Amino acid sequence: MCRRKVTNGKSYWVCRQRDEEKAACSIPQVPEAEVISVLLRLCNKLRQGDTLRPLLTQLEELRERELQSNPRITDIDWELARLSEQNLVLVRLKSKRYMNESMYLSRLDEMNLKLRELRKLRRKILASASEDNAIQTTQEMIDYFENSPEFITEVTPEIFEVMVERVILLSAT
C-alpha cells in the first residue's frame, strides 16, 4: 500500500513501510507522473474498449447465482411469500366481515413489522455480498466513461476518485 508524498515540490507514490524506514521495503518511490501516465492509458483503454459492460453482466450473474444458492436468502424469500399470503387472507377475512377492525389492524401491524424486519435482513445479506461493491464501482466507471470525452488527456480529481481505490506498487523482480 502506498501513499502520496511531496518532496522538493515533486509528488511521488511511496510504500508506507518504506516511507517510515527505507530498509523496510525494496520498492523505490514512483513519480506521480508515471502513476498518472498508467492511469491515463488504462482510462483510455477502458473508454475505447468494451470490457466494462461484460464485466458488469458477469458480476451480476455471479451475485444472482450466489443469492440463489444462499439458504438464508431462500428462507427469507419463503417467509416473505408466506407472510404475503397471510396478508391476503387477512384482507379477505376483513372484507367479508369475519374479523373486526381492531383485530385486523393489530394483525396487520404484526405482519407489516415482520415483513419490514425480513426485508431489512435480506438487504443486509445482499449488501454484504462481495459482488455488490464491485457491481456498484463498475457501474460508476461505466457512467463516468459514457459522459467523458472520447480520448482522455488528463487525470482530474474526479477520474482519480472513480478509478483509484488504492495504489499498490509491485516489485519487478
Backbone as a printed PyTorch tensor [residue, N CA C, xyz], in Angstrom:
tensor([[[  0.8480,  -1.1830,   0.0000],
         [  0.0000,   0.0000,   0.0000],
         [  0.8850,   1.2350,   0.0000]],

        [[  0.4570,   2.1870,  -0.7900],
         [  1.2560,   3.4030,  -0.9390],
         [  0.4800,   4.6280,  -0.5140]],

        [[  1.2330,   5.6830,  -0.3590],
         [  0.6280,   6.9730,  -0.0920],
         [  1.3400,   8.0200,  -0.9340]],

        [[  0.6630,   9.1060,  -1.1460],
         [  1.2320,  10.2020,  -1.9350],
         [  2.1400,  11.0220,  -1.0220]],

        [[  3.3020,  11.3820,  -1.5610],
         [  4.2800,  12.1370,  -0.7750],
         [  4.8570,  13.2300,  -1.6600]],

        [[  4.9780,  14.4350,  -1.1260],
         [  5.5690,  15.5430,  -1.8740],
         [  6.9370,  15.8250,  -1.2790]],

        [[  7.9720,  15.7600,  -2.1580],
         [  9.3510,  16.0220,  -1.7510],
         [  9.9460,  17.0280,  -2.7220]],

        [[ 10.4860,  18.1130,  -2.1920],
         [ 11.0920,  19.1700,  -3.0140],
         [ 10.1440,  19.6220,  -4.1300]],

        [[  8.8690,  19.7290,  -3.8240],
         [  7.8840,  20.2130,  -4.7890],
         [  7.4250,  19.1830,  -5.8150]],

        [[  7.9510,  17.9570,  -5.7300],
         [  7.5500,  16.9040,  -6.6650],
         [  6.7560,  15.8480,  -5.9110]],

        [[  5.7200,  15.3110,  -6.5870],
         [  4.8650,  14.3030,  -5.9620],
         [  5.3220,  12.9010,  -6.3370]],

        [[  5.2920,  12.0270,  -5.3560],
         [  5.6820,  10.6290,  -5.5280],
         [  4.6520,   9.7440,  -4.8320]],

        [[  4.6300,   8.4750,  -5.2330],
         [  3.8780,   7.4580,  -4.5110],
         [  4.9070,   6.5270,  -3.9060]],

        [[  4.7770,   6.3240,  -2.6040],
         [  5.7870,   5.5580,  -1.8860],
         [  5.1050,   4.5550,  -0.9510]],

        [[  5.7270,   3.3930,  -0.8370],
         [  5.2440,   2.3610,   0.0850],
         [  5.2330,   2.9510,   1.4920]],

        [[  4.1880,   2.6940,   2.2220],
         [  4.0760,   3.2390,   3.5780],
         [  5.2050,   2.7390,   4.4760]],

        [[  5.5700,   1.4630,   4.3080],
         [  6.6540,   0.9170,   5.1270],
         [  7.9700,   1.6000,   4.7760]],

        [[  8.2330,   1.7870,   3.4790],
         [  9.4730,   2.4240,   3.0420],
         [  9.5360,   3.8620,   3.5320]],

        [[  8.3950,   4.5220,   3.5400],
         [  8.3540,   5.9140,   3.9750],
         [  8.7460,   6.0410,   5.4390]],

        [[  8.3890,   5.0330,   6.2310],
         [  8.7470,   5.0560,   7.6510],
         [ 10.1900,   4.6190,   7.8780]],

        [[ 10.6300,   3.6200,   7.1070],
         [ 12.0020,   3.1140,   7.2430],
         [ 12.4360,   2.5770,   5.8840]],

        [[ 13.4020,   3.2130,   5.2630],
         [ 13.8100,   2.8990,   3.9000],
         [ 14.1580,   1.4180,   3.7110]],

        [[ 14.7570,   0.7840,   4.6980],
         [ 15.1740,  -0.6150,   4.5750],
         [ 13.9870,  -1.5810,   4.6570]],

        [[ 12.8180,  -1.0790,   5.0560],
         [ 11.6570,  -1.9560,   5.2450],
         [ 11.0270,  -2.4020,   3.9310]],

        [[ 11.3500,  -1.7170,   2.8320],
         [ 10.7500,  -2.0630,   1.5410],
         [ 11.7470,  -1.7530,   0.4280]],

        [[ 11.9120,  -2.7040,  -0.4880],
         [ 12.8890,  -2.5260,  -1.5650],
         [ 12.3140,  -1.7880,  -2.7790]],

        [[ 11.0180,  -1.5570,  -2.8070],
         [ 10.4050,  -0.8920,  -3.9570],
         [ 10.6290,   0.6140,  -3.8400]],

        [[ 11.2510,   1.2080,  -4.8630],
         [ 11.5220,   2.6480,  -4.7950],
         [ 10.2350,   3.4650,  -4.9590]],

        [[ 10.2980,   4.7260,  -4.5390],
         [  9.1540,   5.6020,  -4.7450],
         [  8.9820,   5.8360,  -6.2390]],

        [[  7.7380,   6.0500,  -6.6440],
         [  7.4100,   6.2060,  -8.0680],
         [  6.9060,   7.6260,  -8.2850]],

        [[  7.4890,   8.3250,  -9.2640],
         [  6.9950,   9.6760,  -9.5460],
         [  5.5100,   9.6410,  -9.9240]],

        [[  4.7770,  10.6110,  -9.4110],
         [  3.3370,  10.6510,  -9.6820],
         [  3.0560,  10.7390, -11.1800]],

        [[  3.9300,  11.3330, -11.9380],
         [  3.7320,  11.4230, -13.3910],
         [  3.6160,  10.0310, -14.0080]],

        [[  4.3810,   9.0580, -13.5000],
         [  4.2800,   7.6870, -14.0120],
         [  2.9450,   7.0550, -13.6280]],

        [[  2.4960,   7.2930, -12.4080],
         [  1.2010,   6.7570, -11.9660],
         [  0.0920,   7.3510, -12.8330]],

        [[  0.1660,   8.6440, -13.0920],
         [ -0.8390,   9.3170, -13.9220],
         [ -0.7970,   8.7850, -15.3510]],

        [[  0.3920,   8.5670, -15.8790],
         [  0.5320,   8.0320, -17.2300],
         [ -0.1310,   6.6570, -17.3510]],

        [[  0.1020,   5.8010, -16.3710],
         [ -0.5030,   4.4660, -16.3720],
         [ -2.0260,   4.5890, -16.2510]],

        [[ -2.4890,   5.4700, -15.3920],
         [ -3.9240,   5.6630, -15.2040],
         [ -4.5790,   6.1940, -16.4850]],

        [[ -3.9230,   7.1160, -17.1660],
         [ -4.4590,   7.6350, -18.4410],
         [ -4.5720,   6.5350, -19.4870]],

        [[ -3.5310,   5.6990, -19.6000],
         [ -3.5920,   4.5890, -20.5620],
         [ -4.7370,   3.6460, -20.2180]],

        [[ -4.8790,   3.3350, -18.9390],
         [ -5.9560,   2.4540, -18.5030],
         [ -7.3260,   3.0700, -18.8180]],

        [[ -7.5050,   4.3320, -18.4730],
         [ -8.7890,   5.0060, -18.7210],
         [ -9.1250,   4.9980, -20.2080]],

        [[ -8.1630,   5.2890, -21.0490],
         [ -8.4370,   5.3340, -22.4800],
         [ -8.7200,   3.9450, -23.0440]],

        [[ -8.0390,   2.9350, -22.5290],
         [ -8.3420,   1.5690, -22.9740],
         [ -9.7520,   1.1700, -22.5430]],

        [[-10.1250,   1.5090, -21.3230],
         [-11.4710,   1.1960, -20.8460],
         [-12.5170,   2.0090, -21.6060]],

        [[-12.2060,   3.2530, -21.9090],
         [-13.1390,   4.1280, -22.6360],
         [-13.3430,   3.6290, -24.0580]],

        [[-12.2560,   3.2060, -24.7110],
         [-12.3260,   2.7810, -26.1160],
         [-12.8530,   1.3580, -26.2630]],

        [[-12.5040,   0.4950, -25.3220],
         [-12.8880,  -0.9090, -25.4210],
         [-14.2610,  -1.1590, -24.8210]],

        [[-14.6930,  -2.3860, -24.9710],
         [-15.9780,  -2.7590, -24.3870],
         [-15.7280,  -3.8730, -23.3790]],

        [[-15.0640,  -3.5110, -22.2890],
         [-14.7590,  -4.5110, -21.2710],
         [-15.6090,  -4.3530, -20.0200]],

        [[-16.0700,  -3.1370, -19.7500],
         [-16.7760,  -2.9040, -18.5000],
         [-18.1960,  -3.4720, -18.5060]],

        [[-18.9120,  -3.3470, -19.6180],
         [-20.2950,  -3.8700, -19.6600],
         [-20.3270,  -5.4010, -19.5000]],

        [[-19.4940,  -6.1540, -20.2410],
         [-19.4780,  -7.6110, -20.0000],
         [-19.0650,  -7.9480, -18.5650]],

        [[-18.1400,  -7.1860, -18.0050],
         [-17.7310,  -7.4010, -16.6180],
         [-18.9150,  -7.1840, -15.6830]],

        [[-19.6690,  -6.1160, -15.9090],
         [-20.8380,  -5.8310, -15.0850],
         [-21.8600,  -6.9720, -15.1850]],

        [[-22.0960,  -7.4600, -16.3830],
         [-23.0370,  -8.5690, -16.5910],
         [-22.5680,  -9.8100, -15.8370]],

        [[-21.2910, -10.1200, -15.9380],
         [-20.7500, -11.2910, -15.2430],
         [-20.8520, -11.1480, -13.7290]],

        [[-20.5820,  -9.9520, -13.2150],
         [-20.6890,  -9.7320, -11.7690],
         [-22.1340,  -9.8860, -11.2940]],

        [[-23.0720,  -9.3720, -12.0820],
         [-24.4860,  -9.5030, -11.7190],
         [-24.9320, -10.9690, -11.7600]],

        [[-24.4670, -11.7030, -12.7590],
         [-24.8020, -13.1330, -12.8350],
         [-24.2030, -13.9010, -11.6600]],

        [[-22.9790, -13.5630, -11.3120],
         [-22.3240, -14.2000, -10.1710],
         [-23.0940, -13.9230,  -8.8820]],

        [[-23.4960, -12.6840,  -8.6940],
         [-24.2730, -12.3360,  -7.4970],
         [-25.5960, -13.1000,  -7.4780]],

        [[-26.2660, -13.1790,  -8.6210],
         [-27.5460, -13.8790,  -8.7010],
         [-27.3840, -15.3600,  -8.3490]],

        [[-26.3290, -15.9930,  -8.8810],
         [-26.0730, -17.4090,  -8.5510],
         [-25.7880, -17.5770,  -7.0660]],

        [[-25.0090, -16.6540,  -6.5280],
         [-24.6740, -16.7270,  -5.0980],
         [-25.9320, -16.5750,  -4.2530]],

        [[-26.8050, -15.6690,  -4.6430],
         [-28.0230, -15.4470,  -3.8720],
         [-28.9700, -16.6310,  -3.9760]],

        [[-29.0480, -17.2370,  -5.1440],
         [-29.9310, -18.3900,  -5.3210],
         [-29.4580, -19.5790,  -4.5020]],

        [[-28.1590, -19.6530,  -4.2770],
         [-27.6380, -20.7850,  -3.5160],
         [-27.5080, -20.4690,  -2.0240]],

        [[-27.8700, -19.2630,  -1.6320],
         [-27.7670, -18.8590,  -0.2350],
         [-29.0270, -19.2970,   0.5130]],

        [[-28.9050, -20.2610,   1.4250],
         [-30.0960, -20.7600,   2.1280],
         [-30.7970, -19.6950,   2.9630]],

        [[-30.0520, -18.7420,   3.4940],
         [-30.6860, -17.6830,   4.2960],
         [-31.6050, -16.8350,   3.4230]],

        [[-31.1500, -16.4910,   2.2260],
         [-31.9770, -15.7030,   1.3040],
         [-33.2070, -16.5150,   0.9070]],

        [[-32.9990, -17.7960,   0.6150],
         [-34.1190, -18.6710,   0.2410],
         [-35.1460, -18.7370,   1.3670]],

        [[-34.6790, -18.9020,   2.5960],
         [-35.5840, -18.9500,   3.7440],
         [-36.3370, -17.6330,   3.9250]],

        [[-35.6200, -16.5330,   3.7770],
         [-36.2600, -15.2150,   3.9130],
         [-37.3010, -15.0230,   2.8160]],

        [[-36.9480, -15.3780,   1.5740],
         [-37.9000, -15.2410,   0.4700],
         [-39.1490, -16.0920,   0.7100]],

        [[-38.9430, -17.3010,   1.2190],
         [-40.0690, -18.1790,   1.5090],
         [-40.9580, -17.5580,   2.5840]],

        [[-40.3330, -17.0340,   3.6290],
         [-41.0900, -16.4140,   4.7160],
         [-41.8160, -15.1510,   4.2380]],

        [[-41.1870, -14.3750,   3.3750],
         [-41.8460, -13.1900,   2.8060],
         [-43.0820, -13.5970,   2.0070]],

        [[-42.9620, -14.6550,   1.2240],
         [-44.0950, -15.1370,   0.4300],
         [-45.2120, -15.6250,   1.3550]],

        [[-44.8480, -16.3370,   2.4150],
         [-45.8420, -16.8520,   3.3630],
         [-46.5840, -15.7070,   4.0470]],

        [[-45.8530, -14.6890,   4.4710],
         [-46.4830, -13.5350,   5.1160],
         [-47.3720, -12.7590,   4.1430]],

        [[-46.9590, -12.6780,   2.8960],
         [-47.7860, -12.0040,   1.8920],
         [-49.0990, -12.7540,   1.6870]],

        [[-49.0220, -14.0760,   1.6730],
         [-50.2470, -14.8830,   1.5600],
         [-51.1480, -14.6540,   2.7720]],

        [[-50.5570, -14.6310,   3.9530],
         [-51.3350, -14.3960,   5.1620],
         [-51.9920, -13.0160,   5.1160]],

        [[-51.2760, -12.0720,   4.5770],
         [-51.8150, -10.7210,   4.4400],
         [-53.0590, -10.7290,   3.5560]],

        [[-53.0030, -11.4730,   2.4470],
         [-54.1710, -11.5860,   1.5650],
         [-55.3530, -12.2400,   2.2800]],

        [[-55.0840, -13.2880,   3.0340],
         [-56.1400, -13.9660,   3.7860],
         [-56.7560, -12.9830,   4.7830]],

        [[-55.9090, -12.2280,   5.4450],
         [-56.3750, -11.2480,   6.4180],
         [-57.2920, -10.2090,   5.7600]],

        [[-56.9100,  -9.7260,   4.6040],
         [-57.7190,  -8.7450,   3.8730],
         [-59.0660,  -9.3530,   3.4920]],

        [[-59.0530, -10.6140,   3.0310],
         [-60.3090, -11.2850,   2.6580],
         [-61.2260, -11.4600,   3.8690]],

        [[-60.6490, -11.8750,   4.9940],
         [-61.4480, -12.0270,   6.2090],
         [-62.0840, -10.7030,   6.6290]],

        [[-61.3140,  -9.6490,   6.5390],
         [-61.8190,  -8.3170,   6.9030],
         [-62.9090,  -7.8840,   5.9370]],

        [[-62.6860,  -8.1010,   4.6340],
         [-63.6750,  -7.6500,   3.6490],
         [-64.9960,  -8.4160,   3.7700]],

        [[-64.9390,  -9.6530,   4.2250],
         [-66.1650, -10.4430,   4.4050],
         [-66.7380, -10.2760,   5.8180]],

        [[-66.1130,  -9.3870,   6.5710],
         [-66.5690,  -9.0440,   7.9190],
         [-66.4940, -10.2210,   8.9120]],

        [[-65.5410, -11.1230,   8.6810],
         [-65.3110, -12.2110,   9.6320],
         [-64.3680, -11.7700,  10.7560]],

        [[-63.8120, -10.5590,  10.5950],
         [-62.8430, -10.0580,  11.5670],
         [-63.1620,  -8.5850,  11.8300]],

        [[-63.0980,  -8.1930,  13.1140],
         [-63.3850,  -6.7890,  13.4190],
         [-62.1680,  -5.9090,  13.0990]],

        [[-62.3920,  -4.6280,  13.0370],
         [-61.3840,  -3.6540,  12.6170],
         [-60.1490,  -3.6680,  13.5190]],

        [[-60.3390,  -3.7020,  14.8270],
         [-59.1960,  -3.6390,  15.7400],
         [-58.3140,  -4.8870,  15.6300]],

        [[-58.9370,  -6.0630,  15.5120],
         [-58.1480,  -7.2910,  15.3500],
         [-57.4080,  -7.2720,  14.0090]],

        [[-58.0900,  -6.8050,  12.9790],
         [-57.4810,  -6.7090,  11.6490],
         [-56.2530,  -5.7980,  11.7000]],

        [[-56.4140,  -4.6190,  12.2680],
         [-55.2900,  -3.6680,  12.3350],
         [-54.1440,  -4.2110,  13.1840]],

        [[-54.4740,  -4.8810,  14.2710],
         [-53.4470,  -5.4650,  15.1310],
         [-52.6290,  -6.5160,  14.3770]],

        [[-53.3140,  -7.4310,  13.7190],
         [-52.6250,  -8.4770,  12.9520],
         [-51.8470,  -7.8830,  11.7790]],

        [[-52.4450,  -6.8940,  11.1370],
         [-51.7860,  -6.2460,  10.0010],
         [-50.4840,  -5.5780,  10.4470]],

        [[-50.5280,  -4.9040,  11.5950],
         [-49.3160,  -4.2710,  12.1370],
         [-48.2420,  -5.3100,  12.4350]],

        [[-48.6360,  -6.4300,  13.0410],
         [-47.6760,  -7.5040,  13.3360],
         [-47.0130,  -8.0100,  12.0560]],

        [[-47.8360,  -8.2700,  11.0430],
         [-47.2820,  -8.7890,   9.7750],
         [-46.3930,  -7.7680,   9.0930]],

        [[-46.8210,  -6.5150,   9.1030],
         [-46.0080,  -5.4810,   8.4680],
         [-44.6650,  -5.3110,   9.1700]],

        [[-44.6690,  -5.4350,  10.4860],
         [-43.4140,  -5.3740,  11.2470],
         [-42.4950,  -6.5350,  10.8530]],

        [[-43.0430,  -7.7440,  10.7860],
         [-42.2480,  -8.9120,  10.3830],
         [-41.7270,  -8.7390,   8.9600]],

        [[-42.5820,  -8.2400,   8.0640],
         [-42.1530,  -8.0220,   6.6680],
         [-41.0030,  -7.0260,   6.5980]],

        [[-41.1200,  -5.9310,   7.3440],
         [-40.0400,  -4.9270,   7.3470],
         [-38.7360,  -5.5150,   7.8740]],

        [[-38.8340,  -6.2860,   8.9640],
         [-37.6350,  -6.8930,   9.5470],
         [-36.9800,  -7.8700,   8.5680]],

        [[-37.7980,  -8.6860,   7.9090],
         [-37.2520,  -9.6500,   6.9450],
         [-36.6210,  -8.9430,   5.7480]],

        [[-37.2810,  -7.9130,   5.2460],
         [-36.7130,  -7.1590,   4.1070],
         [-35.4040,  -6.4780,   4.4990]],

        [[-35.3630,  -5.9550,   5.7150],
         [-34.1360,  -5.3240,   6.2150],
         [-33.0020,  -6.3540,   6.2990]],

        [[-33.3200,  -7.5360,   6.8380],
         [-32.3270,  -8.6020,   6.9370],
         [-31.8560,  -9.0340,   5.5460]],

        [[-32.7800,  -9.1520,   4.6230],
         [-32.4400,  -9.5440,   3.2450],
         [-31.5110,  -8.5060,   2.6040]],

        [[-31.8430,  -7.2190,   2.7800],
         [-30.9850,  -6.1480,   2.2340],
         [-29.5890,  -6.1990,   2.8590]],

        [[-29.5350,  -6.4860,   4.1570],
         [-28.2420,  -6.5720,   4.8570],
         [-27.4000,  -7.7080,   4.2760]],

        [[-28.0370,  -8.8560,   4.0440],
         [-27.3170, -10.0020,   3.4640],
         [-26.8500,  -9.6560,   2.0540]],

        [[-27.7260,  -9.0250,   1.2840],
         [-27.3590,  -8.6410,  -0.0870],
         [-26.2110,  -7.6430,  -0.0870]],

        [[-26.2540,  -6.6900,   0.8300],
         [-25.2090,  -5.6710,   0.8890],
         [-23.8650,  -6.2660,   1.2710]],

        [[-23.8900,  -7.3650,   2.0060],
         [-22.6300,  -7.9780,   2.4230],
         [-22.0170,  -8.8320,   1.3150]],

        [[-22.7720,  -9.0810,   0.2620],
         [-22.2300,  -9.8690,  -0.8500],
         [-21.0880,  -9.0800,  -1.4840]],

        [[-19.9710,  -9.7300,  -1.6680],
         [-18.7720,  -9.0450,  -2.1660],
         [-18.9740,  -8.4630,  -3.5550]],

        [[-19.8570,  -9.0530,  -4.3390],
         [-20.0680,  -8.5780,  -5.6940],
         [-20.7590,  -7.2180,  -5.7220]],

        [[-21.5440,  -6.8930,  -4.6930],
         [-22.2990,  -5.6440,  -4.7130],
         [-21.3950,  -4.4310,  -4.8490]],

        [[-20.3040,  -4.3990,  -4.1130],
         [-19.3770,  -3.2710,  -4.1990],
         [-18.7360,  -3.2170,  -5.5790]],

        [[-18.3460,  -4.3670,  -6.1030],
         [-17.7410,  -4.4060,  -7.4420],
         [-18.7490,  -3.9840,  -8.5010]],

        [[-19.9950,  -4.3920,  -8.3510],
         [-21.0390,  -4.0080,  -9.2970],
         [-21.2330,  -2.4960,  -9.2670]],

        [[-21.3300,  -1.9420,  -8.0790],
         [-21.5270,  -0.5020,  -7.9480],
         [-20.3450,   0.2710,  -8.5310]],

        [[-19.1330,  -0.1590,  -8.2280],
         [-17.9470,   0.5180,  -8.7340],
         [-17.8630,   0.4210, -10.2540]],

        [[-18.1530,  -0.7550, -10.7930],
         [-18.1240,  -0.9340, -12.2530],
         [-19.1740,  -0.0480, -12.9110]],

        [[-20.3610,   0.0290, -12.3330],
         [-21.4140,   0.8910, -12.8870],
         [-20.9870,   2.3560, -12.8390]],

        [[-20.3370,   2.7700, -11.7690],
         [-19.8430,   4.1490, -11.6680],
         [-18.8260,   4.4370, -12.7660]],

        [[-17.9450,   3.4620, -13.0500],
         [-16.9640,   3.6520, -14.1250],
         [-17.6640,   3.7650, -15.4800]],

        [[-18.6340,   2.8900, -15.7200],
         [-19.3730,   2.9390, -16.9940],
         [-20.0460,   4.3040, -17.1420]],

        [[-20.7200,   4.7570, -16.0950],
         [-21.3950,   6.0580, -16.1340],
         [-20.3940,   7.1780, -16.4090]],

        [[-19.2510,   7.1000, -15.7430],
         [-18.2410,   8.1450, -15.9390],
         [-17.7550,   8.1640, -17.3900]],

        [[-17.4120,   6.9870, -17.9250],
         [-16.8620,   6.9400, -19.2760],
         [-17.8900,   7.2830, -20.3460]],

        [[-19.1600,   7.0100, -20.0860],
         [-20.1980,   7.3780, -21.0510],
         [-20.3130,   8.8920, -21.1880]],

        [[-19.9600,   9.6110, -20.1450],
         [-20.0620,  11.0720, -20.1510],
         [-18.7060,  11.7590, -20.2880]],

        [[-17.6790,  11.0080, -20.6560],
         [-16.3380,  11.5860, -20.7780],
         [-15.9800,  11.7620, -22.2540]],

        [[-14.9650,  12.5750, -22.5340],
         [-14.5280,  12.7270, -23.9270],
         [-14.0400,  11.3900, -24.4870]],

        [[-14.0050,  11.2990, -25.8070],
         [-13.5980,  10.0400, -26.4350],
         [-12.1560,   9.6860, -26.0910]],

        [[-11.3100,  10.6990, -25.9490],
         [ -9.9170,  10.4500, -25.5720],
         [ -9.6010,  11.3150, -24.3620]],

        [[ -9.2220,  10.6920, -23.2740],
         [ -8.9420,  11.3970, -22.0200],
         [ -7.4750,  11.8040, -22.0200]],

        [[ -7.2250,  13.1040, -21.7960],
         [ -5.8540,  13.6160, -21.8840],
         [ -5.2620,  14.0200, -20.5390]],

        [[ -6.1110,  14.1110, -19.5280],
         [ -5.5790,  14.4780, -18.2130],
         [ -6.3400,  13.7470, -17.1140]],

        [[ -5.6360,  13.5460, -16.0170],
         [ -6.2520,  12.9080, -14.8640],
         [ -6.7830,  14.0080, -13.9560]],

        [[ -8.0920,  14.0590, -13.8630],
         [ -8.7230,  15.0250, -12.9720],
         [ -8.9440,  14.3590, -11.6250]],

        [[ -9.1970,  15.1400, -10.5990],
         [ -9.5120,  14.5220,  -9.3000],
         [-10.7180,  13.5800,  -9.4000]],

        [[-11.6700,  13.9090, -10.2760],
         [-12.8450,  13.0550, -10.4410],
         [-12.4530,  11.6940, -11.0110]],

        [[-11.5950,  11.6780, -12.0370],
         [-11.1340,  10.4020, -12.6020],
         [-10.4110,   9.6000, -11.5300]],

        [[ -9.5500,  10.2790, -10.8060],
         [ -8.7810,   9.5900,  -9.7780],
         [ -9.7130,   8.9550,  -8.7540]],

        [[-10.7500,   9.6890,  -8.3410],
         [-11.6870,   9.1730,  -7.3460],
         [-12.4760,   7.9850,  -7.8870]],

        [[-12.8820,   8.0540,  -9.1610],
         [-13.6600,   6.9690,  -9.7680],
         [-12.7930,   5.7340,  -9.9980]],

        [[-11.5590,   5.9280, -10.4190],
         [-10.7240,   4.8250, -10.8740],
         [ -9.7940,   4.2320,  -9.8250]],

        [[ -9.3820,   5.0090,  -8.8490],
         [ -8.3380,   4.5390,  -7.9400],
         [ -8.8950,   4.3530,  -6.5330]],

        [[ -8.8500,   3.1180,  -6.0880],
         [ -9.2390,   2.8300,  -4.7150],
         [ -8.0020,   2.8770,  -3.8260]],

        [[ -6.9020,   2.3020,  -4.3510],
         [ -5.6340,   2.3410,  -3.6390],
         [ -4.5210,   2.0990,  -4.6460]],

        [[ -3.3290,   2.5360,  -4.3040],
         [ -2.1610,   2.3350,  -5.1570],
         [ -1.2720,   1.3020,  -4.4900]],

        [[ -0.9620,   0.2520,  -5.2420],
         [ -0.0720,  -0.7950,  -4.7490],
         [  1.0570,  -0.9440,  -5.7450]],

        [[  2.2750,  -0.7820,  -5.2870],
         [  3.4440,  -0.9270,  -6.1340],
         [  3.9510,  -2.3610,  -6.0070]],

        [[  4.2470,  -2.9590,  -7.1420],
         [  4.7650,  -4.3220,  -7.1410],
         [  6.2060,  -4.2970,  -7.6340]],

        [[  7.0260,  -5.1130,  -7.0460],
         [  8.4140,  -5.2160,  -7.4370],
         [  8.4990,  -5.9130,  -8.8030]],

        [[  9.4050,  -5.4590,  -9.6470],
         [  9.5890,  -6.0690, -10.9740],
         [ 10.3160,  -7.3980, -10.8730]],

        [[ 10.9040,  -7.7080,  -9.7270],
         [ 11.6280,  -8.9770,  -9.5760],
         [ 10.7640, -10.0620,  -9.0520]]])
